[in-house]
mmCIF file of N, CA and C in Angstrom:
data_model
loop_
_atom_site.group_PDB
_atom_site.id
_atom_site.type_symbol
_atom_site.label_atom_id
_atom_site.label_comp_id
_atom_site.label_asym_id
_atom_site.label_seq_id
_atom_site.Cartn_x
_atom_site.Cartn_y
_atom_site.Cartn_z
ATOM 1 N N MET A 1 -8.479 -13.566 39.170
ATOM 2 C CA MET A 1 -9.356 -14.116 37.553
ATOM 3 C C MET A 1 -9.577 -12.931 37.443
ATOM 4 N N ARG A 2 -10.898 -12.679 38.240
ATOM 5 C CA ARG A 2 -11.679 -11.386 37.664
ATOM 6 C C ARG A 2 -11.004 -10.535 37.548
ATOM 7 N N ARG A 3 -10.387 -9.362 38.440
ATOM 8 C CA ARG A 3 -9.643 -8.181 38.569
ATOM 9 C C ARG A 3 -8.398 -8.606 36.998
ATOM 10 N N THR A 4 -7.947 -9.564 36.290
ATOM 11 C CA THR A 4 -7.403 -9.718 35.434
ATOM 12 C C THR A 4 -8.207 -9.398 34.343
ATOM 13 N N LEU A 5 -8.697 -10.641 34.318
ATOM 14 C CA LEU A 5 -10.151 -9.636 32.534
ATOM 15 C C LEU A 5 -10.824 -7.988 32.762
ATOM 16 N N THR A 6 -10.932 -8.254 34.267
ATOM 17 C CA THR A 6 -10.984 -6.813 33.797
ATOM 18 C C THR A 6 -10.248 -5.685 33.790
ATOM 19 N N ALA A 7 -8.603 -5.805 33.601
ATOM 20 C CA ALA A 7 -8.367 -4.909 33.566
ATOM 21 C C ALA A 7 -7.960 -5.283 32.116
ATOM 22 N N VAL A 8 -7.444 -6.216 31.339
ATOM 23 C CA VAL A 8 -7.588 -6.086 30.296
ATOM 24 C C VAL A 8 -9.009 -6.319 28.644
ATOM 25 N N ALA A 9 -9.580 -5.898 29.728
ATOM 26 C CA ALA A 9 -10.901 -5.402 28.811
ATOM 27 C C ALA A 9 -10.515 -3.710 28.911
ATOM 28 N N SER A 10 -10.141 -2.770 30.340
ATOM 29 C CA SER A 10 -10.261 -2.322 30.317
ATOM 30 C C SER A 10 -9.366 -1.603 28.937
ATOM 31 N N ILE A 11 -7.709 -2.376 29.123
ATOM 32 C CA ILE A 11 -7.048 -2.060 28.184
ATOM 33 C C ILE A 11 -7.669 -1.967 27.266
ATOM 34 N N MET A 12 -8.177 -2.889 26.591
ATOM 35 C CA MET A 12 -8.474 -2.987 25.073
ATOM 36 C C MET A 12 -9.939 -1.985 24.954
ATOM 37 N N LEU A 13 -9.902 -1.217 25.492
ATOM 38 C CA LEU A 13 -11.246 -1.040 25.139
ATOM 39 C C LEU A 13 -11.247 1.082 24.805
ATOM 40 N N ILE A 14 -9.983 1.367 26.336
ATOM 41 C CA ILE A 14 -8.786 2.291 25.479
ATOM 42 C C ILE A 14 -8.033 2.321 24.078
ATOM 43 N N LEU A 15 -7.243 0.471 23.864
ATOM 44 C CA LEU A 15 -7.263 1.275 22.759
ATOM 45 C C LEU A 15 -7.979 1.352 21.818
ATOM 46 N N GLY A 16 -8.779 0.705 21.339
ATOM 47 C CA GLY A 16 -9.600 0.929 21.192
ATOM 48 C C GLY A 16 -10.184 1.981 20.158
ATOM 49 N N SER A 17 -10.837 2.918 21.637
ATOM 50 C CA SER A 17 -11.290 3.772 21.376
ATOM 51 C C SER A 17 -9.908 5.146 20.751
ATOM 52 N N ALA A 18 -8.922 4.573 22.058
ATOM 53 C CA ALA A 18 -7.813 5.477 20.265
ATOM 54 C C ALA A 18 -7.512 5.465 18.964
ATOM 55 N N GLY A 19 -7.855 4.474 18.634
ATOM 56 C CA GLY A 19 -7.716 3.633 16.916
ATOM 57 C C GLY A 19 -7.092 2.353 16.640
ATOM 58 N N LEU A 20 -6.545 1.693 18.073
ATOM 59 C CA LEU A 20 -5.805 0.972 18.062
ATOM 60 C C LEU A 20 -5.547 0.141 17.437
ATOM 61 N N VAL A 21 -6.766 -0.778 17.462
ATOM 62 C CA VAL A 21 -6.603 -1.572 17.390
ATOM 63 C C VAL A 21 -8.378 -1.580 16.744
ATOM 64 N N GLY A 22 -8.882 -2.831 16.339
ATOM 65 C CA GLY A 22 -9.372 -2.726 15.176
ATOM 66 C C GLY A 22 -9.572 -2.207 14.179
ATOM 67 N N ALA A 23 -11.135 -2.346 12.930
ATOM 68 C CA ALA A 23 -10.831 -1.743 11.698
ATOM 69 C C ALA A 23 -10.191 -0.686 11.875
ATOM 70 N N GLN A 24 -9.486 0.233 10.389
ATOM 71 C CA GLN A 24 -10.314 1.402 11.007
ATOM 72 C C GLN A 24 -9.867 1.554 10.004
ATOM 73 N N GLU A 25 -10.690 2.560 9.394
ATOM 74 C CA GLU A 25 -11.175 3.880 8.450
ATOM 75 C C GLU A 25 -10.110 4.208 7.373
ATOM 76 N N THR A 26 -10.370 4.186 6.470
ATOM 77 C CA THR A 26 -8.054 4.287 5.503
ATOM 78 C C THR A 26 -9.332 6.440 5.588
ATOM 79 N N PRO A 27 -8.128 7.108 5.768
ATOM 80 C CA PRO A 27 -8.949 8.174 5.040
ATOM 81 C C PRO A 27 -8.563 9.615 4.354
ATOM 82 N N GLU A 28 -9.538 10.064 4.241
ATOM 83 C CA GLU A 28 -9.552 10.666 2.407
ATOM 84 C C GLU A 28 -8.896 11.035 1.311
ATOM 85 N N PRO A 29 -8.014 11.790 1.856
ATOM 86 C CA PRO A 29 -6.585 11.870 1.107
ATOM 87 C C PRO A 29 -5.788 10.131 0.085
ATOM 88 N N LEU A 30 -6.267 9.219 1.438
ATOM 89 C CA LEU A 30 -5.160 8.280 1.667
ATOM 90 C C LEU A 30 -6.005 7.372 0.380
ATOM 91 N N THR A 31 -7.734 7.540 0.432
ATOM 92 C CA THR A 31 -8.593 6.837 -0.380
ATOM 93 C C THR A 31 -8.172 7.183 -1.651
ATOM 94 N N LYS A 32 -8.055 8.426 -1.952
ATOM 95 C CA LYS A 32 -8.002 9.268 -3.336
ATOM 96 C C LYS A 32 -7.105 9.027 -3.993
ATOM 97 N N LEU A 33 -5.217 8.356 -3.062
ATOM 98 C CA LEU A 33 -3.773 8.791 -3.758
ATOM 99 C C LEU A 33 -4.370 6.904 -4.304
ATOM 100 N N LEU A 34 -4.051 6.607 -3.194
ATOM 101 C CA LEU A 34 -4.870 4.285 -3.330
ATOM 102 C C LEU A 34 -6.373 4.716 -5.388
ATOM 103 N N ASP A 35 -6.453 5.521 -5.535
ATOM 104 C CA ASP A 35 -7.671 5.684 -6.859
ATOM 105 C C ASP A 35 -6.861 6.282 -7.666
ATOM 106 N N GLN A 36 -5.536 7.038 -7.453
ATOM 107 C CA GLN A 36 -5.072 7.718 -8.615
ATOM 108 C C GLN A 36 -4.167 6.316 -8.982
ATOM 109 N N TRP A 37 -3.869 5.693 -7.895
ATOM 110 C CA TRP A 37 -3.217 3.943 -8.360
ATOM 111 C C TRP A 37 -3.695 3.326 -9.855
ATOM 112 N N HIS A 38 -4.996 2.826 -9.329
ATOM 113 C CA HIS A 38 -5.235 2.084 -9.567
ATOM 114 C C HIS A 38 -5.919 2.979 -11.081
ATOM 115 N N SER A 39 -6.033 3.694 -10.989
ATOM 116 C CA SER A 39 -6.009 4.621 -12.279
ATOM 117 C C SER A 39 -4.884 4.650 -12.979
ATOM 118 N N ALA A 40 -4.336 5.113 -13.352
ATOM 119 C CA ALA A 40 -2.123 4.652 -13.317
ATOM 120 C C ALA A 40 -1.914 3.438 -14.282
ATOM 121 N N VAL A 41 -2.408 2.620 -13.468
ATOM 122 C CA VAL A 41 -2.341 1.158 -12.923
ATOM 123 C C VAL A 41 -3.391 1.242 -14.639
ATOM 124 N N ASP A 42 -4.006 0.819 -14.037
ATOM 125 C CA ASP A 42 -5.459 0.168 -15.188
ATOM 126 C C ASP A 42 -5.477 1.353 -16.852
ATOM 127 N N ALA A 43 -4.571 2.287 -16.761
ATOM 128 C CA ALA A 43 -3.999 3.097 -17.670
ATOM 129 C C ALA A 43 -2.964 2.686 -18.645
ATOM 130 N N GLY A 44 -2.349 1.922 -18.585
ATOM 131 C CA GLY A 44 -1.081 1.496 -18.416
ATOM 132 C C GLY A 44 -0.186 3.273 -18.300
ATOM 133 N N ASP A 45 -0.127 3.947 -17.715
ATOM 134 C CA ASP A 45 0.498 4.862 -17.123
ATOM 135 C C ASP A 45 1.310 4.784 -16.142
ATOM 136 N N TYR A 46 3.006 4.719 -16.610
ATOM 137 C CA TYR A 46 3.784 4.373 -15.113
ATOM 138 C C TYR A 46 4.634 5.619 -14.887
ATOM 139 N N THR A 47 4.442 6.472 -16.385
ATOM 140 C CA THR A 47 5.008 8.516 -15.886
ATOM 141 C C THR A 47 3.304 8.651 -14.838
ATOM 142 N N ALA A 48 2.266 8.323 -14.482
ATOM 143 C CA ALA A 48 1.864 8.976 -14.344
ATOM 144 C C ALA A 48 1.572 8.117 -12.781
ATOM 145 N N LEU A 49 1.545 6.701 -12.885
ATOM 146 C CA LEU A 49 2.146 6.469 -11.400
ATOM 147 C C LEU A 49 3.253 6.519 -10.224
ATOM 148 N N ALA A 50 4.853 6.656 -11.621
ATOM 149 C CA ALA A 50 5.390 7.004 -10.732
ATOM 150 C C ALA A 50 5.402 8.200 -9.871
ATOM 151 N N ALA A 51 4.636 9.392 -11.029
ATOM 152 C CA ALA A 51 4.263 10.678 -10.565
ATOM 153 C C ALA A 51 3.971 10.751 -9.047
ATOM 154 N N LEU A 52 2.708 10.111 -8.715
ATOM 155 C CA LEU A 52 2.905 9.666 -7.141
ATOM 156 C C LEU A 52 3.167 9.588 -5.904
ATOM 157 N N TYR A 53 4.705 9.234 -6.367
ATOM 158 C CA TYR A 53 5.391 9.019 -5.248
ATOM 159 C C TYR A 53 6.381 9.930 -4.960
ATOM 160 N N THR A 54 6.818 10.035 -3.902
ATOM 161 C CA THR A 54 8.160 11.447 -4.068
ATOM 162 C C THR A 54 9.088 11.176 -4.484
ATOM 163 N N GLU A 55 9.709 12.458 -5.262
ATOM 164 C CA GLU A 55 11.059 12.315 -5.264
ATOM 165 C C GLU A 55 12.240 10.600 -5.835
ATOM 166 N N ASP A 56 12.402 10.873 -4.562
ATOM 167 C CA ASP A 56 13.378 9.720 -3.465
ATOM 168 C C ASP A 56 12.185 8.196 -3.072
ATOM 169 N N GLY A 57 11.584 8.135 -3.817
ATOM 170 C CA GLY A 57 10.132 7.526 -3.309
ATOM 171 C C GLY A 57 11.246 6.183 -3.094
ATOM 172 N N ARG A 58 10.767 5.233 -3.032
ATOM 173 C CA ARG A 58 11.034 4.112 -2.386
ATOM 174 C C ARG A 58 10.242 2.132 -2.452
ATOM 175 N N ARG A 59 9.878 1.662 -3.736
ATOM 176 C CA ARG A 59 9.692 0.732 -4.131
ATOM 177 C C ARG A 59 10.365 -0.856 -3.179
ATOM 178 N N ILE A 60 10.018 -1.368 -2.061
ATOM 179 C CA ILE A 60 11.127 -2.390 -1.926
ATOM 180 C C ILE A 60 10.005 -3.780 -2.026
ATOM 181 N N SER A 61 10.938 -4.158 -3.207
ATOM 182 C CA SER A 61 9.619 -5.685 -3.419
ATOM 183 C C SER A 61 10.610 -7.017 -3.112
ATOM 184 N N PRO A 62 9.669 -7.618 -3.099
ATOM 185 C CA PRO A 62 10.403 -9.132 -2.516
ATOM 186 C C PRO A 62 11.317 -9.557 -3.434
ATOM 187 N N THR A 63 10.620 -9.593 -4.556
ATOM 188 C CA THR A 63 11.358 -10.483 -6.425
ATOM 189 C C THR A 63 12.454 -9.453 -6.265
ATOM 190 N N ASP A 64 12.369 -8.064 -6.805
ATOM 191 C CA ASP A 64 13.901 -7.318 -7.874
ATOM 192 C C ASP A 64 14.839 -5.982 -6.344
ATOM 193 N N GLY A 65 14.262 -6.122 -5.528
ATOM 194 C CA GLY A 65 14.810 -5.623 -3.901
ATOM 195 C C GLY A 65 14.512 -3.892 -4.026
ATOM 196 N N ILE A 66 15.050 -2.937 -3.524
ATOM 197 C CA ILE A 66 14.639 -1.644 -4.120
ATOM 198 C C ILE A 66 15.052 -0.875 -5.180
ATOM 199 N N ILE A 67 13.032 -0.173 -5.198
ATOM 200 C CA ILE A 67 12.750 0.614 -5.877
ATOM 201 C C ILE A 67 13.113 2.683 -5.958
ATOM 202 N N THR A 68 14.651 2.484 -6.311
ATOM 203 C CA THR A 68 14.287 3.825 -5.897
ATOM 204 C C THR A 68 14.397 4.880 -7.516
ATOM 205 N N GLY A 69 13.066 6.329 -6.688
ATOM 206 C CA GLY A 69 13.655 7.104 -7.181
ATOM 207 C C GLY A 69 12.142 6.953 -8.918
ATOM 208 N N ARG A 70 11.439 8.205 -9.359
ATOM 209 C CA ARG A 70 10.118 8.203 -10.573
ATOM 210 C C ARG A 70 11.016 7.419 -11.231
ATOM 211 N N GLU A 71 11.945 7.988 -11.749
ATOM 212 C CA GLU A 71 12.048 6.951 -13.099
ATOM 213 C C GLU A 71 12.358 5.502 -13.347
ATOM 214 N N GLU A 72 12.657 4.907 -12.165
ATOM 215 C CA GLU A 72 13.265 3.554 -12.243
ATOM 216 C C GLU A 72 11.106 2.944 -11.867
ATOM 217 N N ILE A 73 10.759 3.309 -10.644
ATOM 218 C CA ILE A 73 9.537 3.290 -10.494
ATOM 219 C C ILE A 73 8.880 2.934 -10.901
ATOM 220 N N ALA A 74 9.111 3.488 -12.612
ATOM 221 C CA ALA A 74 8.693 3.931 -14.180
ATOM 222 C C ALA A 74 8.255 3.071 -14.573
ATOM 223 N N GLU A 75 9.601 2.281 -14.818
ATOM 224 C CA GLU A 75 10.776 1.141 -15.844
ATOM 225 C C GLU A 75 10.359 0.266 -15.290
ATOM 226 N N ARG A 76 10.305 -0.273 -14.202
ATOM 227 C CA ARG A 76 10.430 -1.080 -13.261
ATOM 228 C C ARG A 76 8.578 -1.960 -13.885
ATOM 229 N N SER A 77 8.299 -0.580 -13.150
ATOM 230 C CA SER A 77 6.528 -1.107 -12.595
ATOM 231 C C SER A 77 5.791 -1.249 -14.527
ATOM 232 N N ALA A 78 6.260 -1.157 -15.513
ATOM 233 C CA ALA A 78 5.945 -1.670 -16.885
ATOM 234 C C ALA A 78 6.076 -2.548 -17.060
ATOM 235 N N GLN A 79 7.255 -3.430 -16.383
ATOM 236 C CA GLN A 79 6.950 -5.181 -16.292
ATOM 237 C C GLN A 79 5.704 -5.751 -16.677
ATOM 238 N N PHE A 80 4.600 -5.478 -15.837
ATOM 239 C CA PHE A 80 2.866 -5.780 -15.015
ATOM 240 C C PHE A 80 2.159 -4.459 -16.375
ATOM 241 N N ALA A 81 2.988 -4.180 -17.598
ATOM 242 C CA ALA A 81 1.457 -3.961 -18.420
ATOM 243 C C ALA A 81 0.924 -5.266 -18.790
ATOM 244 N N GLY A 82 -0.143 -5.228 -18.490
ATOM 245 C CA GLY A 82 -1.314 -5.994 -19.008
ATOM 246 C C GLY A 82 -2.267 -6.623 -18.132
ATOM 247 N N PHE A 83 -0.970 -6.255 -17.065
ATOM 248 C CA PHE A 83 -2.374 -7.622 -16.180
ATOM 249 C C PHE A 83 -3.625 -5.789 -14.943
ATOM 250 N N LYS A 84 -3.228 -6.857 -14.669
ATOM 251 C CA LYS A 84 -4.414 -6.252 -13.214
ATOM 252 C C LYS A 84 -4.722 -6.259 -12.262
ATOM 253 N N ILE A 85 -4.363 -5.078 -10.261
ATOM 254 C CA ILE A 85 -4.023 -5.359 -10.110
ATOM 255 C C ILE A 85 -5.962 -4.666 -9.320
ATOM 256 N N LYS A 86 -6.134 -5.341 -7.680
ATOM 257 C CA LYS A 86 -7.131 -4.806 -6.864
ATOM 258 C C LYS A 86 -6.168 -5.058 -5.895
ATOM 259 N N LEU A 87 -6.060 -3.092 -5.169
ATOM 260 C CA LEU A 87 -6.078 -3.372 -3.489
ATOM 261 C C LEU A 87 -7.344 -2.995 -3.231
ATOM 262 N N ARG A 88 -7.160 -3.430 -2.149
ATOM 263 C CA ARG A 88 -7.606 -3.417 -0.890
ATOM 264 C C ARG A 88 -7.049 -3.003 0.206
ATOM 265 N N ALA A 89 -8.012 -1.484 0.202
ATOM 266 C CA ALA A 89 -7.068 -1.204 1.854
ATOM 267 C C ALA A 89 -7.901 -1.420 2.949
ATOM 268 N N TYR A 90 -6.927 -1.432 4.315
ATOM 269 C CA TYR A 90 -7.612 -1.826 5.256
ATOM 270 C C TYR A 90 -7.567 -0.640 7.241
ATOM 271 N N GLY A 91 -7.337 0.483 6.591
ATOM 272 C CA GLY A 91 -6.808 1.101 7.634
ATOM 273 C C GLY A 91 -5.960 1.954 7.105
ATOM 274 N N GLY A 92 -6.146 3.368 7.553
ATOM 275 C CA GLY A 92 -4.845 4.028 7.427
ATOM 276 C C GLY A 92 -4.805 4.763 8.619
ATOM 277 N N LEU A 93 -3.564 6.115 8.435
ATOM 278 C CA LEU A 93 -3.339 6.987 9.375
ATOM 279 C C LEU A 93 -2.685 8.089 9.030
ATOM 280 N N ILE A 94 -3.208 9.388 9.905
ATOM 281 C CA ILE A 94 -2.459 10.397 8.689
ATOM 282 C C ILE A 94 -2.346 11.356 9.873
ATOM 283 N N ASP A 95 -1.134 11.884 9.930
ATOM 284 C CA ASP A 95 -0.602 13.026 11.137
ATOM 285 C C ASP A 95 -0.631 13.989 10.083
ATOM 286 N N SER A 96 -0.086 15.664 10.566
ATOM 287 C CA SER A 96 0.273 16.250 9.807
ATOM 288 C C SER A 96 0.660 16.275 8.507
ATOM 289 N N ASN A 97 2.101 15.419 8.662
ATOM 290 C CA ASN A 97 2.633 16.244 7.451
ATOM 291 C C ASN A 97 3.202 14.306 6.584
ATOM 292 N N ILE A 98 2.819 13.207 7.047
ATOM 293 C CA ILE A 98 3.350 11.668 7.614
ATOM 294 C C ILE A 98 1.985 10.703 7.460
ATOM 295 N N GLY A 99 1.856 9.258 7.251
ATOM 296 C CA GLY A 99 1.261 8.869 7.206
ATOM 297 C C GLY A 99 1.408 7.501 6.971
ATOM 298 N N SER A 100 0.515 6.137 6.881
ATOM 299 C CA SER A 100 0.769 5.165 5.819
ATOM 300 C C SER A 100 -0.992 4.437 5.925
ATOM 301 N N THR A 101 -0.473 3.395 5.241
ATOM 302 C CA THR A 101 -1.930 3.157 4.832
ATOM 303 C C THR A 101 -1.452 0.826 4.109
ATOM 304 N N TRP A 102 -2.773 0.296 4.813
ATOM 305 C CA TRP A 102 -2.207 -1.128 4.544
ATOM 306 C C TRP A 102 -3.561 -1.833 4.212
ATOM 307 N N GLY A 103 -3.237 -2.773 3.452
ATOM 308 C CA GLY A 103 -4.116 -3.931 2.780
ATOM 309 C C GLY A 103 -3.881 -4.967 2.476
ATOM 310 N N THR A 104 -4.141 -5.253 1.250
ATOM 311 C CA THR A 104 -4.010 -6.445 0.906
ATOM 312 C C THR A 104 -4.208 -5.673 -1.438
ATOM 313 N N TYR A 105 -3.703 -7.155 -1.188
ATOM 314 C CA TYR A 105 -4.048 -6.541 -3.418
ATOM 315 C C TYR A 105 -4.170 -7.821 -4.028
ATOM 316 N N GLU A 106 -4.233 -7.975 -5.022
ATOM 317 C CA GLU A 106 -4.436 -9.612 -6.098
ATOM 318 C C GLU A 106 -4.446 -9.082 -7.001
ATOM 319 N N LEU A 107 -2.987 -8.947 -7.165
ATOM 320 C CA LEU A 107 -2.668 -9.315 -9.820
ATOM 321 C C LEU A 107 -3.228 -10.583 -9.594
ATOM 322 N N ASN A 108 -3.908 -10.406 -11.397
ATOM 323 C CA ASN A 108 -4.190 -10.910 -12.884
ATOM 324 C C ASN A 108 -3.299 -11.366 -13.471
ATOM 325 N N GLY A 109 -2.681 -11.373 -14.802
ATOM 326 C CA GLY A 109 -2.732 -12.030 -15.609
ATOM 327 C C GLY A 109 -2.242 -12.556 -16.415
ATOM 328 N N MET A 110 -1.550 -13.221 -17.440
ATOM 329 C CA MET A 110 -0.682 -13.658 -18.435
ATOM 330 C C MET A 110 0.484 -13.811 -17.681
ATOM 331 N N VAL A 111 0.853 -14.988 -18.285
ATOM 332 C CA VAL A 111 2.658 -15.409 -18.123
ATOM 333 C C VAL A 111 2.917 -16.399 -19.016
ATOM 334 N N ASP A 112 3.079 -16.463 -20.782
ATOM 335 C CA ASP A 112 3.088 -17.694 -21.611
ATOM 336 C C ASP A 112 1.761 -17.861 -21.120
ATOM 337 N N GLY A 113 1.045 -17.137 -21.456
ATOM 338 C CA GLY A 113 0.000 -18.109 -22.518
ATOM 339 C C GLY A 113 -0.834 -18.708 -21.139
ATOM 340 N N GLU A 114 -0.425 -19.012 -19.557
ATOM 341 C CA GLU A 114 -1.504 -19.461 -18.458
ATOM 342 C C GLU A 114 -1.417 -17.788 -18.133
ATOM 343 N N ALA A 115 -2.843 -17.968 -17.701
ATOM 344 C CA ALA A 115 -2.618 -16.931 -15.735
ATOM 345 C C ALA A 115 -2.694 -17.123 -15.345
ATOM 346 N N VAL A 116 -2.200 -16.269 -14.626
ATOM 347 C CA VAL A 116 -1.694 -16.380 -12.722
ATOM 348 C C VAL A 116 -2.387 -15.163 -12.427
ATOM 349 N N MET A 117 -2.840 -15.638 -11.264
ATOM 350 C CA MET A 117 -2.935 -14.698 -9.815
ATOM 351 C C MET A 117 -2.418 -14.536 -9.016
ATOM 352 N N VAL A 118 -1.429 -13.726 -7.938
ATOM 353 C CA VAL A 118 -0.972 -13.896 -7.035
ATOM 354 C C VAL A 118 -1.566 -12.743 -6.495
ATOM 355 N N GLY A 119 -1.623 -13.283 -4.556
ATOM 356 C CA GLY A 119 -2.354 -12.335 -3.810
ATOM 357 C C GLY A 119 -1.209 -12.053 -3.003
ATOM 358 N N GLY A 120 -1.789 -10.989 -1.777
ATOM 359 C CA GLY A 120 -0.439 -9.902 -0.918
ATOM 360 C C GLY A 120 -0.967 -9.197 0.164
ATOM 361 N N ARG A 121 0.303 -8.846 0.709
ATOM 362 C CA ARG A 121 0.373 -7.657 1.904
ATOM 363 C C ARG A 121 1.041 -6.667 1.172
ATOM 364 N N TRP A 122 -0.147 -5.565 1.070
ATOM 365 C CA TRP A 122 1.252 -4.512 0.617
ATOM 366 C C TRP A 122 0.761 -3.505 2.370
ATOM 367 N N MET A 123 1.926 -2.260 2.131
ATOM 368 C CA MET A 123 2.111 -1.499 3.041
ATOM 369 C C MET A 123 2.793 0.112 2.917
ATOM 370 N N ASN A 124 2.120 1.188 2.595
ATOM 371 C CA ASN A 124 2.526 1.846 2.369
ATOM 372 C C ASN A 124 3.136 3.340 3.442
ATOM 373 N N ALA A 125 4.440 3.753 3.159
ATOM 374 C CA ALA A 125 4.212 5.335 4.189
ATOM 375 C C ALA A 125 4.165 6.444 3.230
ATOM 376 N N VAL A 126 3.577 7.812 3.515
ATOM 377 C CA VAL A 126 2.423 8.604 2.898
ATOM 378 C C VAL A 126 3.984 9.344 3.354
ATOM 379 N N LYS A 127 3.998 10.907 2.699
ATOM 380 C CA LYS A 127 4.154 12.030 3.124
ATOM 381 C C LYS A 127 3.428 13.272 2.125
ATOM 382 N N LYS A 128 3.258 14.469 3.012
ATOM 383 C CA LYS A 128 2.706 15.143 2.176
ATOM 384 C C LYS A 128 3.768 16.269 1.792
ATOM 385 N N THR A 129 3.295 16.680 0.357
ATOM 386 C CA THR A 129 4.686 17.386 -0.201
ATOM 387 C C THR A 129 3.995 18.228 -0.519
ATOM 388 N N SER A 130 5.056 19.245 -1.405
ATOM 389 C CA SER A 130 3.793 20.439 -1.783
ATOM 390 C C SER A 130 2.932 20.460 -3.330
ATOM 391 N N GLU A 131 2.612 19.077 -3.985
ATOM 392 C CA GLU A 131 2.300 18.084 -4.486
ATOM 393 C C GLU A 131 0.903 17.392 -3.910
ATOM 394 N N GLY A 132 1.374 17.526 -2.647
ATOM 395 C CA GLY A 132 0.501 17.117 -1.810
ATOM 396 C C GLY A 132 0.157 15.630 -1.183
ATOM 397 N N TRP A 133 -0.722 14.334 -0.865
ATOM 398 C CA TRP A 133 -0.160 13.541 -0.132
ATOM 399 C C TRP A 133 0.797 12.604 -1.669
ATOM 400 N N LYS A 134 1.771 12.421 -1.203
ATOM 401 C CA LYS A 134 2.664 10.626 -1.385
ATOM 402 C C LYS A 134 3.061 10.263 -0.817
ATOM 403 N N ILE A 135 3.652 8.685 -2.273
ATOM 404 C CA ILE A 135 3.621 7.233 -1.164
ATOM 405 C C ILE A 135 5.779 7.837 -1.617
ATOM 406 N N HIS A 136 5.290 7.976 0.092
ATOM 407 C CA HIS A 136 6.948 7.222 -0.052
ATOM 408 C C HIS A 136 7.727 6.534 0.200
ATOM 409 N N ARG A 137 7.595 5.225 0.165
ATOM 410 C CA ARG A 137 7.609 4.334 0.622
ATOM 411 C C ARG A 137 6.248 2.655 0.348
ATOM 412 N N ASP A 138 6.610 2.134 -0.282
ATOM 413 C CA ASP A 138 5.729 1.592 -0.615
ATOM 414 C C ASP A 138 6.236 -0.043 -0.902
ATOM 415 N N ILE A 139 5.489 -1.094 0.586
ATOM 416 C CA ILE A 139 6.529 -1.792 0.118
ATOM 417 C C ILE A 139 5.124 -3.582 -0.063
ATOM 418 N N TRP A 140 5.114 -5.157 -0.132
ATOM 419 C CA TRP A 140 4.569 -5.789 0.050
ATOM 420 C C TRP A 140 5.157 -6.781 -0.024
ATOM 421 N N HIS A 141 4.918 -8.160 -0.646
ATOM 422 C CA HIS A 141 4.887 -9.611 -0.023
ATOM 423 C C HIS A 141 3.786 -9.909 -1.095
ATOM 424 N N GLU A 142 3.984 -11.607 -1.425
ATOM 425 C CA GLU A 142 2.762 -12.432 -1.963
ATOM 426 C C GLU A 142 2.536 -13.663 -0.369
ATOM 427 N N VAL A 143 1.448 -13.364 -0.652
ATOM 428 C CA VAL A 143 1.438 -15.034 0.474
ATOM 429 C C VAL A 143 0.901 -16.183 -0.722
ATOM 430 N N ASP A 144 0.920 -16.831 0.219
ATOM 431 C CA ASP A 144 1.179 -18.461 -0.940
ATOM 432 C C ASP A 144 -0.373 -18.549 -0.205
ATOM 433 N N ALA A 145 -1.060 -19.036 -1.444
ATOM 434 C CA ALA A 145 -2.817 -19.501 -1.688
ATOM 435 C C ALA A 145 -2.810 -21.067 -0.538
ATOM 436 N N ASP A 146 -2.284 -21.527 -1.101
ATOM 437 C CA ASP A 146 -2.344 -23.428 0.200
ATOM 438 C C ASP A 146 -2.269 -22.358 1.891
#
């Protein structure tokens, strides 16, 4: 039993030192991308928001299916005009030209005169392009408050 616990603790220590277990820092290029995303949404500038995605970027919505390309991303994102969103990144990884980041979100707004708050989790796959780091895939899902 003691040998098993020692082995498990050793594996956890190795994985932790490799950055695979526990909290991770979000690399600066990804936090910068998230800041730009927030700024575009707060300003209601969905063209600027869509420009943060690759040309063939995709948003995978829990209710609207797959949204493809910058033009469609701008059009479909505009449905959230007037809503405020708060993203929190919990970690991220980048290599030379690819990466990912993940976290939680909270979306607040009014629907038919009633305040609505929706929250959930998100994850992005990012690519380094000639224009800099861009979101290549974006997926999220709601988490019930109950």
